[in-house]
Amino acid sequence: VLLAHAAAVGKFRRRFGGTTAPRRRISIVNCGWMAWPLRAESPGDVAAADSFLEAQWAWFLDPVVFGDYPASLKTRAGADLPRFTAAEQKALAGSFDELGVNYYTARYVARPDAEHPATAAAEGIPKLNNLYHVAMYRGLAGEELIGAKAGSPWLFSAPPGLRDVLLWLDARYDRPVLMVTENGCDQPAALDLTEALAVDDAFRVNYIRQHIESVAEAVALGADVRAYFAWSLLDNYEWADGYAKRFGLVYVDYASPALTRTPKRSARWYAETA
């Protein structure tokens, strides 16, 4: 993927680049979560959270910015991680004009210990190799949930995570141009049982509003964020969940021969906000 990206960017820039306006721009998009240390006072948890972020974001973005994988990933993957040639590194480094950020949720991360055993696997996360304890809550009794639970089992509303991801990328890559290219949610199942409930999607309105506010906080703190895109315009085929999960601002009646579309409350709110 990365080498194909570098080749495509090279060809794109040779054809559409240059210094004369209008100069076309090209990007790469990465999807990841925010990782906060489970115990903020623990150096081990702080290091584990940063390593987790590198595995989520820097795996693809370090090569297109710096030309190589992060050192933590090289150590973790060893000989299983391909090595770039000097020519490939040169082609990769700087092969972007802005970075696309797909963000949905966050997790607490700790260095495994007797109290917090290693997490074997977690939906949406690459192989963990027993390096992390990944949690949706702080405290052994689960007293501090990371955010309101949406409809998908992995999705909790954690708006501050979007701010913190944007600031993490801003610091790591020396103030790149950023775009939030996906952000959205499905509603808890009980709120999507009927069309009338699904169309009156106050949960989604709150989710999107809070995340836009989080983007504004990141901008106020110096991040160069140029765009925000909600996911998604229409209810659609959502990966392994098929049509069971609805992320759209517009309701699609899958039982209707015409696939009748009805704007939800979130569509009206988003149009007024934009």
Coordinates of C-alpha atoms in Angstrom, one line a residue:
V1 CA 0.0 0.0 0.0
L2 CA 2.7 2.5 1.0
L3 CA 4.9 1.8 -2.1
A4 CA 1.8 2.1 -4.3
H5 CA 1.0 5.4 -2.6
A6 CA 4.5 6.7 -3.2
A7 CA 4.4 5.7 -6.9
A8 CA 0.9 7.3 -7.4
V9 CA 2.0 10.5 -5.7
G10 CA 5.1 10.7 -7.8
K11 CA 3.1 10.3 -11.0
F12 CA 0.4 12.7 -9.8
R13 CA 2.9 15.4 -9.0
R14 CA 4.8 15.0 -12.3
R15 CA 1.5 15.6 -14.1
F16 CA -0.3 18.1 -11.9
G17 CA 2.4 19.6 -9.6
G18 CA 4.5 22.6 -10.0
T19 CA 4.3 26.0 -8.6
T20 CA 1.7 27.6 -10.8
A21 CA -1.9 27.8 -9.6
P22 CA -4.1 25.9 -9.3
R23 CA -1.7 23.3 -7.8
R24 CA -3.5 20.0 -7.2
R25 CA -3.0 18.3 -3.9
I26 CA -2.9 14.7 -2.9
S27 CA -3.4 13.0 0.5
I28 CA -3.4 9.8 2.4
V29 CA -6.0 8.8 5.0
N30 CA -5.4 6.7 8.1
C31 CA -8.0 5.4 10.6
G32 CA -7.1 5.0 14.2
W33 CA -8.1 5.5 17.8
M34 CA -6.9 7.7 20.6
A35 CA -5.0 5.9 23.4
W36 CA -4.8 7.4 26.9
P37 CA -2.7 5.9 29.6
L38 CA -4.9 4.0 32.0
R39 CA -2.9 5.3 34.9
A40 CA -1.6 8.8 34.0
E41 CA 1.0 8.7 36.8
S42 CA 2.5 5.4 35.5
P43 CA 5.5 5.8 33.2
G44 CA 4.8 2.2 31.9
D45 CA 1.3 3.1 30.9
V46 CA 2.3 6.4 29.3
A47 CA 4.9 4.5 27.2
A48 CA 2.4 1.8 26.3
A49 CA -0.2 4.4 25.2
D50 CA 2.4 6.1 23.0
S51 CA 3.5 2.8 21.5
F52 CA -0.2 2.0 20.8
L53 CA -0.7 5.3 19.1
E54 CA 2.4 4.6 16.9
A55 CA 1.0 1.2 15.9
Q56 CA -2.4 2.9 15.1
W57 CA -1.1 6.0 13.3
A58 CA 2.6 6.1 12.7
W59 CA 2.6 2.7 11.0
F60 CA 1.3 4.3 7.8
L61 CA 2.0 8.0 8.4
D62 CA 5.7 7.9 9.5
P63 CA 6.7 6.4 6.2
V64 CA 4.9 9.1 4.1
V65 CA 6.3 11.9 6.3
F66 CA 9.8 10.6 7.2
G67 CA 10.4 7.7 4.8
D68 CA 10.5 4.9 7.3
Y69 CA 8.6 3.0 10.0
P70 CA 8.7 4.1 13.6
A71 CA 11.5 2.5 15.7
S72 CA 8.9 0.9 18.1
L73 CA 7.2 -0.9 15.2
K74 CA 10.5 -2.2 13.9
T75 CA 11.4 -3.6 17.4
R76 CA 7.9 -5.1 17.8
A77 CA 7.7 -6.7 14.3
G78 CA 11.3 -7.6 13.9
A79 CA 12.1 -9.5 10.7
D80 CA 8.3 -9.6 9.8
L81 CA 8.4 -6.0 8.9
P82 CA 9.6 -5.2 5.3
R83 CA 12.6 -2.9 5.0
F84 CA 12.5 0.0 2.5
T85 CA 15.4 0.5 0.1
A86 CA 17.0 4.0 0.0
A87 CA 15.1 4.7 -3.2
E88 CA 11.8 3.7 -1.7
Q89 CA 12.5 5.9 1.4
K90 CA 13.2 8.8 -0.9
A91 CA 10.0 8.3 -2.8
L92 CA 7.9 7.9 0.4
A93 CA 9.3 10.8 2.4
G94 CA 7.0 13.9 1.9
S95 CA 4.5 12.0 -0.3
F96 CA 1.5 14.0 1.0
D97 CA 0.0 17.4 1.0
E98 CA -2.3 16.9 3.9
L99 CA -3.1 14.0 6.3
G100 CA -6.6 12.5 6.4
V101 CA -7.8 11.4 9.9
N102 CA -10.6 8.9 10.3
Y103 CA -11.5 8.9 14.0
Y104 CA -14.4 7.2 15.8
T105 CA -13.4 6.2 19.4
A106 CA -10.7 5.8 22.0
R107 CA -9.3 3.4 24.6
Y108 CA -7.4 3.4 27.9
V109 CA -4.1 1.5 27.5
A110 CA -1.7 0.1 30.2
R111 CA 1.4 -1.9 30.3
P112 CA 0.2 -5.4 31.4
D113 CA 0.7 -6.4 35.0
A114 CA -1.0 -8.6 37.6
E115 CA -3.9 -6.2 38.0
H116 CA -4.3 -5.5 34.3
P117 CA -3.5 -8.6 32.2
A118 CA -2.6 -8.4 28.5
T119 CA -5.5 -8.1 26.1
A120 CA -5.3 -10.9 23.6
A121 CA -7.3 -9.2 20.9
A122 CA -9.6 -6.3 20.4
E123 CA -11.9 -5.5 17.5
G124 CA -10.4 -3.1 15.0
I125 CA -6.9 -3.3 16.4
P126 CA -3.9 -5.1 14.8
K127 CA -2.3 -8.1 16.6
L128 CA -1.5 -7.0 20.1
N129 CA 1.3 -9.5 20.9
N130 CA 0.5 -9.3 24.7
L131 CA 2.0 -5.9 24.8
Y132 CA -1.0 -3.9 26.0
H133 CA -3.9 -4.0 28.4
V134 CA -6.7 -2.3 26.5
A135 CA -9.8 -1.1 28.4
M136 CA -13.0 0.9 27.9
Y137 CA -13.0 2.0 31.5
R138 CA -10.8 3.1 34.3
G139 CA -10.8 1.1 37.6
L140 CA -11.1 -2.6 38.1
A141 CA -14.9 -2.3 38.7
G142 CA -15.4 -0.4 35.5
E143 CA -16.6 2.8 37.3
E144 CA -15.3 5.3 34.7
L145 CA -16.5 4.3 31.2
I146 CA -14.5 6.0 28.4
G147 CA -17.7 7.4 26.9
A148 CA -21.3 6.7 25.9
K149 CA -21.7 3.4 24.1
A150 CA -22.9 3.6 20.5
G151 CA -24.4 0.7 18.5
S152 CA -21.3 -1.1 17.5
P153 CA -19.5 -3.1 20.2
W154 CA -16.2 -1.2 19.7
L155 CA -17.6 2.3 19.5
F156 CA -17.8 4.6 22.5
S157 CA -18.2 8.3 22.1
A158 CA -15.0 10.0 23.2
P159 CA -14.8 13.5 21.7
P160 CA -11.7 14.6 23.6
G161 CA -9.9 11.8 21.8
L162 CA -10.3 13.5 18.4
R163 CA -8.7 16.7 19.8
D164 CA -5.8 14.7 21.3
V165 CA -5.2 12.6 18.1
L166 CA -5.1 15.9 16.1
L167 CA -2.6 17.4 18.6
W168 CA -0.5 14.2 18.6
L169 CA -0.3 14.2 14.8
D170 CA 0.4 18.0 14.9
A171 CA 3.3 17.6 17.2
R172 CA 4.8 14.4 15.7
Y173 CA 4.7 15.7 12.1
D174 CA 5.6 19.3 12.6
R175 CA 2.2 21.0 12.0
P176 CA 1.0 19.2 8.9
V177 CA -2.3 20.2 7.2
L178 CA -4.9 17.9 8.7
M179 CA -8.4 17.0 7.6
V180 CA -10.9 14.9 9.5
T181 CA -12.0 12.7 6.7
E182 CA -14.4 10.4 8.7
N183 CA -16.1 10.8 12.0
G184 CA -19.5 9.5 13.0
C185 CA -21.4 6.8 14.8
D186 CA -24.3 4.4 14.8
Q187 CA -26.9 4.7 17.5
P188 CA -27.5 2.2 20.3
A189 CA -29.7 -0.6 19.0
A190 CA -32.7 0.5 21.0
L191 CA -32.7 3.9 19.3
D192 CA -32.7 2.3 15.8
L193 CA -35.5 -0.3 16.2
T194 CA -38.0 1.6 14.0
E195 CA -37.7 4.2 11.2
A196 CA -39.3 6.8 13.4
L197 CA -36.7 6.3 16.1
A198 CA -33.8 6.1 13.7
V199 CA -34.8 9.4 12.0
D200 CA -35.0 11.2 15.3
D201 CA -31.3 10.6 16.0
A202 CA -30.4 12.9 18.9
F203 CA -27.6 10.5 19.9
R204 CA -25.8 11.1 16.6
V205 CA -26.4 14.9 16.7
N206 CA -24.7 15.0 20.1
Y207 CA -21.9 12.8 18.9
I208 CA -21.1 15.0 15.9
R209 CA -21.6 18.3 17.7
Q210 CA -19.2 17.2 20.5
H211 CA -16.6 16.0 18.0
I212 CA -16.8 19.3 16.0
E213 CA -16.3 21.1 19.2
S214 CA -13.2 18.9 19.9
V215 CA -11.8 19.8 16.5
A216 CA -12.3 23.5 17.4
E217 CA -10.3 23.0 20.6
A218 CA -7.5 21.4 18.6
V219 CA -7.4 24.4 16.2
A220 CA -7.4 26.8 19.1
L221 CA -4.3 24.9 20.4
G222 CA -2.5 25.3 17.1
A223 CA -3.4 22.3 15.0
D224 CA -3.9 23.2 11.3
V225 CA -7.2 21.4 10.6
R226 CA -8.8 22.5 7.3
A227 CA -11.9 20.3 7.0
Y228 CA -14.3 18.0 8.8
F229 CA -16.4 15.3 7.1
A230 CA -19.1 13.3 8.9
W231 CA -19.5 9.6 8.2
S232 CA -21.7 9.1 6.5
L233 CA -24.2 10.8 4.1
L234 CA -26.4 7.7 3.8
D235 CA -26.9 4.5 5.7
N236 CA -24.8 2.0 3.8
Y237 CA -22.9 -1.3 3.8
E238 CA -20.7 -1.2 6.9
W239 CA -18.0 -3.7 6.4
A240 CA -18.6 -7.0 8.2
D241 CA -21.8 -5.6 9.7
G242 CA -23.4 -5.3 6.3
Y243 CA -26.6 -3.3 6.5
A244 CA -27.2 -4.0 10.2
K245 CA -25.5 -0.8 11.4
R246 CA -26.7 2.7 10.3
F247 CA -24.1 5.5 10.3
G248 CA -25.9 7.8 7.8
L249 CA -27.3 11.3 8.3
V250 CA -30.0 10.1 5.8
Y251 CA -32.1 7.0 6.5
V252 CA -32.3 4.4 3.8
D253 CA -35.3 2.1 3.7
Y254 CA -33.7 -1.1 2.5
A255 CA -37.1 -2.8 2.2
S256 CA -38.4 -0.2 -0.2
P257 CA -37.9 -1.1 -3.9
A258 CA -36.9 2.6 -4.4
L259 CA -34.6 2.6 -1.4
T260 CA -36.5 5.6 -0.1
R261 CA -34.2 8.1 1.6
T262 CA -35.3 10.3 4.6
P263 CA -33.1 13.0 6.1
K264 CA -32.6 12.4 9.8
R265 CA -32.5 15.1 12.5
S266 CA -28.7 15.0 12.2
A267 CA -28.9 15.8 8.5
R268 CA -30.9 19.0 9.2
W269 CA -28.7 19.9 12.2
Y270 CA -25.5 19.4 10.1
A271 CA -26.8 21.4 7.2
E272 CA -27.7 24.3 9.6
T273 CA -24.3 24.1 11.3
A274 CA -22.3 23.9 8.1

